[in-house]
Amino acid sequence: MVAAVRVHKHGGPEVLTFEEIEVGAPGPGQVRVKQHACGVNYIDTYFRIGMYPSPVGIPFVAGNEGAGEVTAVGPGVTDIKVGDRVAYVVGLGGYAAERLLPADRAVKLPDGISYEQAAGMMLKGMTAQYLLKRTFKVEKGTTLLMHAAAGGVGQILCQWANALGATVIGTAGTKDKAEIAKAHGAQHVILYRDEDFVAKVKEITGGKLCDVVYDGIGKATFPASLDCIRPLGMFVSFGSASGQIEAFNINILQAKGSLFATRPTLNNYVAKREDLLATAQDLFDAVLSGKVTIPINQKYALKDAVKAHRDLEGRETTGSSILIP
Ligand code: NDP
């Protein structure tokens, strides 16, 4: 039996239950991993409240990301072996001391990346990678707006965008968070709880607006985010920290300047193993070169997952949060 955090009914953070579960031997195509750190992500809360359906029904082990050592491999697994240091992003099963994992989702860690760093960056960092390089190609001269710039995805994306030569405008909920965002790649930060962020974007860009807006906030920043985008620019709605955007008339995209809009998710961008490995490698290179640092600002014991979720949803966190089994 191993320690894990399960959800038996949907609800607030209090439904996260610390208990013991059985983890069997790996089946065909699986590996068993002894986890050293588990990532905490906003998406974990969507599964917990039932906004995203659990693919394995209820109860389920919460969490979508982790890093650890392979302790057993199942039949047919050839490229991962016992003793390998791996990290992954996969639907559920993350908050546990040990787990079974599809081998084709495991990524081997380079020596220079620790388990804790890996658990703090695989999901958020691969998201930043595809958002900056595939959803919209950010390059020198791009002007972008990133909401929640001091958050987990926010700090990684802003540092990386800065390294790519972009003008990075961030939003943040408090002055302290604004300072953190500024120290991590955002050249301009708007306090969007106190200031009109559309007016500020107009002022900062001299009326030119942004080429792309990355919006993980959802309901609270829609449709205002569209007013920050230049004609033919791109609206990237990649999350719903404040709740989901309600149905809207697509003609609004014409009215706001023939905008493009997309609602991407990491799963689709790394569905093929070659894309997973290339995306992870680009992230490892960015971190190992020092272009991007992974601030792990909250570290909790696995048994304290309830607090981790309370802090995340309460807007108390900055950077990445991890659980230690
Ligand atoms: P964050 O660390 O960014 O935490 C969320 C932040 O959102 C808060 O700290 C807060 O920052 C801001 N926020 C604004 N309004 C609210 C609200 N009403 N309730 C709570 N928080 C609010 O989380 P993550 O880095 O884990 O994720 C960021 C976003 O990216 C999420 O929407 C997540 O779903 C999305 N995501 C999407 C992926 C994809 O592939 N589509 C993959 C990974 C993440 P502040 O106080 O500064 O406003």
Short mmCIF file of C-alpha atoms and ligand atoms in Angstrom, two decimals:
data_model
loop_
_atom_site.label_atom_id
_atom_site.label_comp_id
_atom_site.label_asym_id
_atom_site.label_seq_id
_atom_site.Cartn_x
_atom_site.Cartn_y
_atom_site.Cartn_z
CA MET A 1 0.00 0.00 0.00
CA VAL A 2 1.19 3.53 -0.76
CA ALA A 3 0.06 7.01 0.25
CA ALA A 4 -2.18 8.86 -2.23
CA VAL A 5 -4.72 11.66 -2.40
CA ARG A 6 -8.06 10.61 -3.82
CA VAL A 7 -11.34 12.29 -4.72
CA HIS A 8 -14.47 10.29 -3.77
CA LYS A 9 -16.94 13.07 -4.55
CA HIS A 10 -16.58 16.37 -6.41
CA GLY A 11 -16.31 19.53 -4.37
CA GLY A 12 -14.01 22.01 -2.65
CA PRO A 13 -10.43 21.32 -1.55
CA GLU A 14 -11.73 19.37 1.46
CA VAL A 15 -12.76 16.45 -0.77
CA LEU A 16 -9.07 15.63 -1.32
CA THR A 17 -8.63 12.56 0.89
CA PHE A 18 -5.24 11.33 2.05
CA GLU A 19 -5.28 7.53 2.18
CA GLU A 20 -3.49 4.34 1.20
CA ILE A 21 -3.98 2.64 -2.14
CA GLU A 22 -2.75 -0.53 -3.79
CA VAL A 23 -0.36 -0.15 -6.73
CA GLY A 24 0.14 -3.39 -8.63
CA ALA A 25 2.87 -4.56 -10.95
CA PRO A 26 3.10 -2.71 -14.28
CA GLY A 27 1.04 -4.20 -17.11
CA PRO A 28 2.00 -4.22 -20.81
CA GLY A 29 3.37 -0.84 -21.85
CA GLN A 30 3.46 0.47 -18.27
CA VAL A 31 6.17 1.40 -15.79
CA ARG A 32 5.99 1.73 -12.01
CA VAL A 33 7.38 4.99 -10.64
CA LYS A 34 8.44 5.86 -7.09
CA GLN A 35 7.58 9.55 -7.06
CA HIS A 36 9.87 12.11 -5.48
CA ALA A 37 7.67 15.14 -6.24
CA CYS A 38 4.19 15.74 -7.66
CA GLY A 39 3.19 18.91 -9.52
CA VAL A 40 0.17 20.94 -8.45
CA ASN A 41 -1.71 22.61 -11.31
CA TYR A 42 -4.87 24.58 -11.79
CA ILE A 43 -6.22 21.76 -13.96
CA ASP A 44 -6.17 19.53 -10.85
CA THR A 45 -8.89 21.75 -9.41
CA TYR A 46 -11.05 21.39 -12.56
CA PHE A 47 -11.04 17.59 -12.12
CA ARG A 48 -11.68 17.94 -8.39
CA ILE A 49 -14.79 20.10 -8.86
CA GLY A 50 -15.99 17.98 -11.80
CA MET A 51 -15.62 20.70 -14.48
CA TYR A 52 -13.44 18.18 -16.34
CA PRO A 53 -14.76 14.60 -16.22
CA SER A 54 -12.47 11.97 -14.71
CA PRO A 55 -11.58 9.43 -17.42
CA VAL A 56 -11.44 6.70 -14.74
CA GLY A 57 -14.65 7.61 -12.91
CA ILE A 58 -14.80 8.08 -9.13
CA PRO A 59 -12.84 7.65 -6.91
CA PHE A 60 -9.72 8.89 -8.67
CA VAL A 61 -6.24 9.84 -7.57
CA ALA A 62 -5.88 13.61 -8.15
CA GLY A 63 -2.96 15.25 -9.95
CA ASN A 64 -1.61 15.22 -13.49
CA GLU A 65 2.16 15.58 -13.18
CA GLY A 66 5.08 14.09 -11.31
CA ALA A 67 8.70 13.01 -11.30
CA GLY A 68 10.48 10.00 -9.86
CA GLU A 69 12.44 6.84 -10.34
CA VAL A 70 11.32 3.84 -12.36
CA THR A 71 11.16 0.77 -10.08
CA ALA A 72 9.64 -1.79 -12.48
CA VAL A 73 8.80 -2.06 -16.17
CA GLY A 74 5.98 -4.04 -17.75
CA PRO A 75 6.06 -6.35 -20.77
CA GLY A 76 6.91 -4.66 -24.07
CA VAL A 77 8.63 -1.60 -22.56
CA THR A 78 12.00 -1.24 -24.23
CA ASP A 79 13.17 2.37 -24.02
CA ILE A 80 12.62 2.94 -20.27
CA LYS A 81 14.44 0.83 -17.69
CA VAL A 82 14.52 0.32 -13.93
CA GLY A 83 16.47 3.15 -12.30
CA ASP A 84 15.68 5.76 -14.97
CA ARG A 85 14.82 9.23 -13.66
CA VAL A 86 11.59 10.27 -15.38
CA ALA A 87 8.89 12.93 -15.34
CA TYR A 88 5.49 13.06 -16.98
CA VAL A 89 2.19 14.78 -17.59
CA VAL A 90 -0.76 12.41 -17.79
CA GLY A 91 -4.47 12.49 -16.93
CA LEU A 92 -4.85 11.89 -13.15
CA GLY A 93 -3.02 9.55 -10.75
CA GLY A 94 -0.36 12.14 -9.87
CA TYR A 95 -0.79 12.72 -6.13
CA ALA A 96 0.68 9.43 -4.93
CA ALA A 97 3.90 8.07 -3.48
CA GLU A 98 4.04 5.46 -6.25
CA ARG A 99 2.06 4.93 -9.42
CA LEU A 100 1.76 3.07 -12.69
CA LEU A 101 2.36 5.15 -15.80
CA PRO A 102 2.08 4.50 -19.54
CA ALA A 103 5.73 4.21 -20.60
CA ASP A 104 5.09 6.29 -23.71
CA ARG A 105 4.27 9.31 -21.49
CA ALA A 106 7.51 9.07 -19.46
CA VAL A 107 10.29 11.50 -20.37
CA LYS A 108 13.83 10.80 -19.15
CA LEU A 109 15.29 13.65 -17.12
CA PRO A 110 18.68 15.13 -17.93
CA ASP A 111 21.20 15.11 -15.05
CA GLY A 112 20.89 18.85 -14.51
CA ILE A 113 17.14 18.77 -13.79
CA SER A 114 16.06 17.73 -10.28
CA TYR A 115 12.88 15.82 -9.50
CA GLU A 116 11.43 18.86 -7.76
CA GLN A 117 12.20 21.15 -10.69
CA ALA A 118 10.68 18.59 -13.07
CA ALA A 119 7.48 18.30 -11.03
CA GLY A 120 7.27 22.09 -11.03
CA MET A 121 7.70 22.52 -14.75
CA MET A 122 6.61 19.66 -16.99
CA LEU A 123 2.97 20.68 -17.33
CA LYS A 124 3.44 24.44 -16.98
CA GLY A 125 6.67 24.62 -18.99
CA MET A 126 5.54 22.45 -21.90
CA THR A 127 2.41 24.61 -21.99
CA ALA A 128 4.53 27.76 -22.19
CA GLN A 129 6.57 26.10 -24.95
CA TYR A 130 3.66 25.29 -27.25
CA LEU A 131 1.85 28.56 -26.53
CA LEU A 132 4.93 30.59 -27.51
CA LYS A 133 6.22 28.47 -30.37
CA ARG A 134 3.26 26.67 -31.93
CA THR A 135 -0.09 28.28 -31.04
CA PHE A 136 1.38 31.67 -31.97
CA LYS A 137 4.96 32.10 -33.08
CA VAL A 138 6.44 34.63 -30.67
CA GLU A 139 9.63 36.29 -31.88
CA LYS A 140 11.61 39.50 -31.68
CA GLY A 141 9.15 42.34 -32.15
CA THR A 142 6.07 40.46 -30.88
CA THR A 143 4.03 42.28 -28.25
CA LEU A 144 2.05 39.99 -25.98
CA LEU A 145 -0.20 40.16 -22.93
CA MET A 146 0.04 37.36 -20.36
CA HIS A 147 -2.55 37.30 -17.61
CA ALA A 148 -1.53 36.09 -14.12
CA ALA A 149 2.11 36.74 -15.00
CA ALA A 150 3.35 35.80 -11.51
CA GLY A 151 1.60 32.42 -11.63
CA GLY A 152 3.01 29.02 -12.52
CA VAL A 153 2.59 29.13 -16.29
CA GLY A 154 2.91 32.93 -16.12
CA GLN A 155 6.45 33.16 -14.79
CA ILE A 156 7.77 30.52 -17.17
CA LEU A 157 6.05 31.99 -20.22
CA CYS A 158 7.13 35.57 -19.46
CA GLN A 159 10.79 34.64 -18.96
CA TRP A 160 10.81 32.60 -22.15
CA ALA A 161 8.97 35.26 -24.21
CA ASN A 162 11.47 37.82 -22.97
CA ALA A 163 14.35 35.59 -24.07
CA LEU A 164 12.70 35.29 -27.51
CA GLY A 165 12.82 39.08 -27.82
CA ALA A 166 9.15 39.89 -27.24
CA THR A 167 7.67 42.89 -25.46
CA VAL A 168 5.97 41.22 -22.51
CA ILE A 169 3.04 42.85 -20.73
CA GLY A 170 1.76 40.95 -17.71
CA THR A 171 -1.15 41.32 -15.32
CA ALA A 172 -1.01 40.52 -11.61
CA GLY A 173 -3.39 40.58 -8.67
CA THR A 174 -1.18 42.38 -6.13
CA LYS A 175 1.81 44.70 -6.00
CA ASP A 176 4.01 41.93 -4.59
CA LYS A 177 3.02 39.69 -7.48
CA ALA A 178 3.73 42.54 -9.91
CA GLU A 179 7.30 42.76 -8.57
CA ILE A 180 7.72 39.00 -8.99
CA ALA A 181 6.41 39.18 -12.57
CA LYS A 182 8.81 42.03 -13.34
CA ALA A 183 11.72 39.99 -12.02
CA HIS A 184 10.63 37.12 -14.28
CA GLY A 185 10.38 38.57 -17.75
CA ALA A 186 7.39 40.91 -17.76
CA GLN A 187 8.61 44.36 -18.77
CA HIS A 188 5.27 46.00 -17.94
CA VAL A 189 2.85 44.80 -15.30
CA ILE A 190 -0.76 45.91 -14.89
CA LEU A 191 -2.56 45.50 -11.56
CA TYR A 192 -5.74 44.21 -13.16
CA ARG A 193 -7.78 44.18 -9.95
CA ASP A 194 -7.27 47.94 -9.54
CA GLU A 195 -6.57 49.24 -13.03
CA ASP A 196 -8.45 49.07 -16.35
CA PHE A 197 -6.13 46.64 -18.13
CA VAL A 198 -7.43 47.51 -21.61
CA ALA A 199 -6.67 51.21 -21.09
CA LYS A 200 -3.22 50.34 -19.72
CA VAL A 201 -2.42 48.09 -22.69
CA LYS A 202 -3.41 50.91 -25.05
CA GLU A 203 -1.16 53.29 -23.13
CA ILE A 204 1.84 50.92 -22.98
CA THR A 205 1.63 50.01 -26.68
CA GLY A 206 0.90 53.57 -27.87
CA GLY A 207 -2.44 52.35 -29.24
CA LYS A 208 -0.92 49.52 -31.32
CA LEU A 209 -2.23 46.80 -28.99
CA CYS A 210 -0.90 43.23 -28.72
CA ASP A 211 -0.21 40.63 -31.38
CA VAL A 212 -1.40 37.92 -29.02
CA VAL A 213 -3.14 37.67 -25.65
CA TYR A 214 -2.64 34.57 -23.50
CA ASP A 215 -5.63 34.30 -21.18
CA GLY A 216 -5.81 31.59 -18.51
CA ILE A 217 -8.29 33.58 -16.42
CA GLY A 218 -11.42 33.03 -18.54
CA LYS A 219 -14.68 34.51 -17.34
CA ALA A 220 -13.33 37.56 -15.47
CA THR A 221 -11.16 38.86 -18.34
CA PHE A 222 -13.56 38.13 -21.22
CA PRO A 223 -14.36 39.91 -23.48
CA ALA A 224 -12.00 42.71 -22.32
CA SER A 225 -8.97 40.66 -23.42
CA LEU A 226 -10.19 40.95 -27.02
CA ASP A 227 -9.85 44.74 -26.80
CA CYS A 228 -6.12 44.34 -26.15
CA ILE A 229 -5.50 42.65 -29.53
CA ARG A 230 -4.60 44.40 -32.79
CA PRO A 231 -6.59 43.57 -35.96
CA LEU A 232 -5.80 40.04 -37.20
CA GLY A 233 -4.16 39.23 -33.86
CA MET A 234 -4.70 36.10 -31.80
CA PHE A 235 -6.75 35.42 -28.68
CA VAL A 236 -5.46 32.34 -26.89
CA SER A 237 -7.89 31.21 -24.18
CA PHE A 238 -5.95 28.48 -22.41
CA GLY A 239 -7.61 28.24 -19.01
CA SER A 240 -10.44 29.24 -16.69
CA ALA A 241 -9.02 30.19 -13.28
CA SER A 242 -12.01 32.50 -12.69
CA GLY A 243 -14.57 30.22 -14.38
CA GLN A 244 -15.32 29.29 -17.97
CA ILE A 245 -16.13 31.87 -20.65
CA GLU A 246 -19.81 31.66 -21.53
CA ALA A 247 -21.03 30.96 -25.07
CA PHE A 248 -20.52 34.00 -27.30
CA ASN A 249 -21.43 35.11 -30.80
CA ILE A 250 -18.47 34.46 -33.08
CA ASN A 251 -19.21 37.74 -34.90
CA ILE A 252 -17.53 39.49 -31.99
CA LEU A 253 -14.20 38.41 -33.54
CA GLN A 254 -15.06 40.36 -36.69
CA ALA A 255 -16.20 43.39 -34.74
CA LYS A 256 -12.96 43.45 -32.71
CA GLY A 257 -10.74 43.34 -35.82
CA SER A 258 -10.92 39.99 -37.64
CA LEU A 259 -9.30 38.27 -34.70
CA PHE A 260 -8.22 34.64 -34.50
CA ALA A 261 -9.26 32.75 -31.38
CA THR A 262 -8.21 29.35 -30.11
CA ARG A 263 -8.75 27.23 -26.99
CA PRO A 264 -5.69 24.95 -26.94
CA THR A 265 -4.75 22.21 -24.51
CA LEU A 266 -1.36 20.60 -23.90
CA ASN A 267 -2.69 17.07 -24.47
CA ASN A 268 -3.29 17.72 -28.15
CA TYR A 269 0.10 19.34 -28.65
CA VAL A 270 2.04 16.41 -27.14
CA ALA A 271 -0.25 13.53 -28.15
CA LYS A 272 2.43 12.07 -30.44
CA ARG A 273 5.49 10.79 -28.56
CA GLU A 274 7.84 12.65 -30.91
CA ASP A 275 6.07 15.94 -30.06
CA LEU A 276 6.20 15.13 -26.34
CA LEU A 277 9.95 14.48 -26.49
CA ALA A 278 10.69 17.54 -28.65
CA THR A 279 8.61 19.83 -26.42
CA ALA A 280 10.22 18.48 -23.24
CA GLN A 281 13.70 18.76 -24.75
CA ASP A 282 13.13 22.39 -25.73
CA LEU A 283 11.99 23.08 -22.16
CA PHE A 284 15.00 21.29 -20.66
CA ASP A 285 17.31 23.29 -22.94
CA ALA A 286 15.67 26.57 -21.90
CA VAL A 287 16.10 25.69 -18.22
CA LEU A 288 19.60 24.26 -18.48
CA SER A 289 20.79 27.31 -20.44
CA GLY A 290 19.48 29.58 -17.67
CA LYS A 291 17.03 31.40 -19.96
CA VAL A 292 14.15 30.14 -17.87
CA THR A 293 14.17 29.45 -14.14
CA ILE A 294 11.49 27.41 -12.39
CA PRO A 295 10.47 29.16 -9.20
CA ILE A 296 9.07 26.53 -6.83
CA ASN A 297 7.57 28.87 -4.29
CA GLN A 298 5.28 26.44 -2.46
CA LYS A 299 6.31 23.00 -1.28
CA TYR A 300 3.84 20.87 0.70
CA ALA A 301 3.79 17.36 2.14
CA LEU A 302 1.54 15.07 0.06
CA LYS A 303 -0.87 14.86 3.01
CA ASP A 304 -1.36 18.65 2.79
CA ALA A 305 -2.87 18.64 -0.71
CA VAL A 306 -6.00 20.32 0.70
CA LYS A 307 -3.93 23.35 1.69
CA ALA A 308 -2.15 23.36 -1.66
CA HIS A 309 -5.51 23.63 -3.47
CA ARG A 310 -6.84 26.25 -1.03
CA ASP A 311 -3.77 28.39 -1.59
CA LEU A 312 -3.89 28.00 -5.40
CA GLU A 313 -7.58 28.83 -5.71
CA GLY A 314 -7.26 31.57 -3.09
CA ARG A 315 -4.72 33.39 -5.31
CA GLU A 316 -2.13 32.97 -2.54
CA THR A 317 0.56 31.31 -4.66
CA THR A 318 3.22 32.46 -7.09
CA GLY A 319 5.27 30.30 -9.45
CA SER A 320 4.99 26.52 -9.09
CA SER A 321 3.65 24.39 -6.24
CA ILE A 322 4.69 20.82 -5.56
CA LEU A 323 3.75 18.01 -3.16
CA ILE A 324 6.39 15.79 -1.60
CA PRO A 325 5.26 12.17 -0.94
P1 NDP B 1 -1.52 29.93 -11.56
O1 NDP B 1 -0.32 29.72 -10.73
O2 NDP B 1 -1.43 30.90 -12.69
O3 NDP B 1 -2.71 30.33 -10.59
C1 NDP B 1 -3.84 30.96 -11.07
C2 NDP B 1 -3.74 32.48 -10.97
O4 NDP B 1 -4.82 33.04 -11.67
C3 NDP B 1 -3.86 33.03 -9.57
O5 NDP B 1 -2.66 33.01 -8.83
C4 NDP B 1 -4.36 34.43 -9.83
O6 NDP B 1 -3.25 35.29 -10.05
C5 NDP B 1 -5.11 34.30 -11.16
N1 NDP B 1 -6.56 34.45 -10.98
C6 NDP B 1 -7.31 35.43 -11.55
N2 NDP B 1 -8.58 35.30 -11.19
C7 NDP B 1 -8.66 34.25 -10.37
C8 NDP B 1 -9.73 33.66 -9.66
N3 NDP B 1 -10.98 34.12 -9.74
N4 NDP B 1 -9.46 32.57 -8.90
C9 NDP B 1 -8.21 32.10 -8.82
N5 NDP B 1 -7.16 32.63 -9.46
C10 NDP B 1 -7.37 33.71 -10.24
O7 NDP B 1 -2.03 28.52 -12.10
P2 NDP B 1 -1.35 27.56 -13.21
O8 NDP B 1 -0.05 28.11 -13.62
O9 NDP B 1 -1.45 26.17 -12.74
O10 NDP B 1 -2.38 27.69 -14.43
C11 NDP B 1 -2.61 28.96 -15.04
C12 NDP B 1 -3.72 28.80 -16.07
O11 NDP B 1 -3.22 28.03 -17.15
C13 NDP B 1 -4.96 28.08 -15.56
O12 NDP B 1 -6.11 28.66 -16.14
C14 NDP B 1 -4.79 26.68 -16.11
O13 NDP B 1 -5.98 25.99 -16.28
C15 NDP B 1 -4.12 27.00 -17.44
N6 NDP B 1 -3.38 25.89 -18.04
C16 NDP B 1 -3.75 25.49 -19.30
C17 NDP B 1 -3.07 24.53 -19.96
C18 NDP B 1 -3.44 24.20 -21.36
O14 NDP B 1 -2.73 23.44 -22.05
N7 NDP B 1 -4.51 24.75 -21.87
C19 NDP B 1 -1.97 23.80 -19.32
C20 NDP B 1 -1.58 24.35 -18.04
C21 NDP B 1 -2.30 25.34 -17.41
P3 NDP B 1 -3.41 36.87 -9.66
O15 NDP B 1 -3.63 36.92 -8.19
O16 NDP B 1 -2.13 37.48 -10.09
O17 NDP B 1 -4.59 37.36 -10.44
#
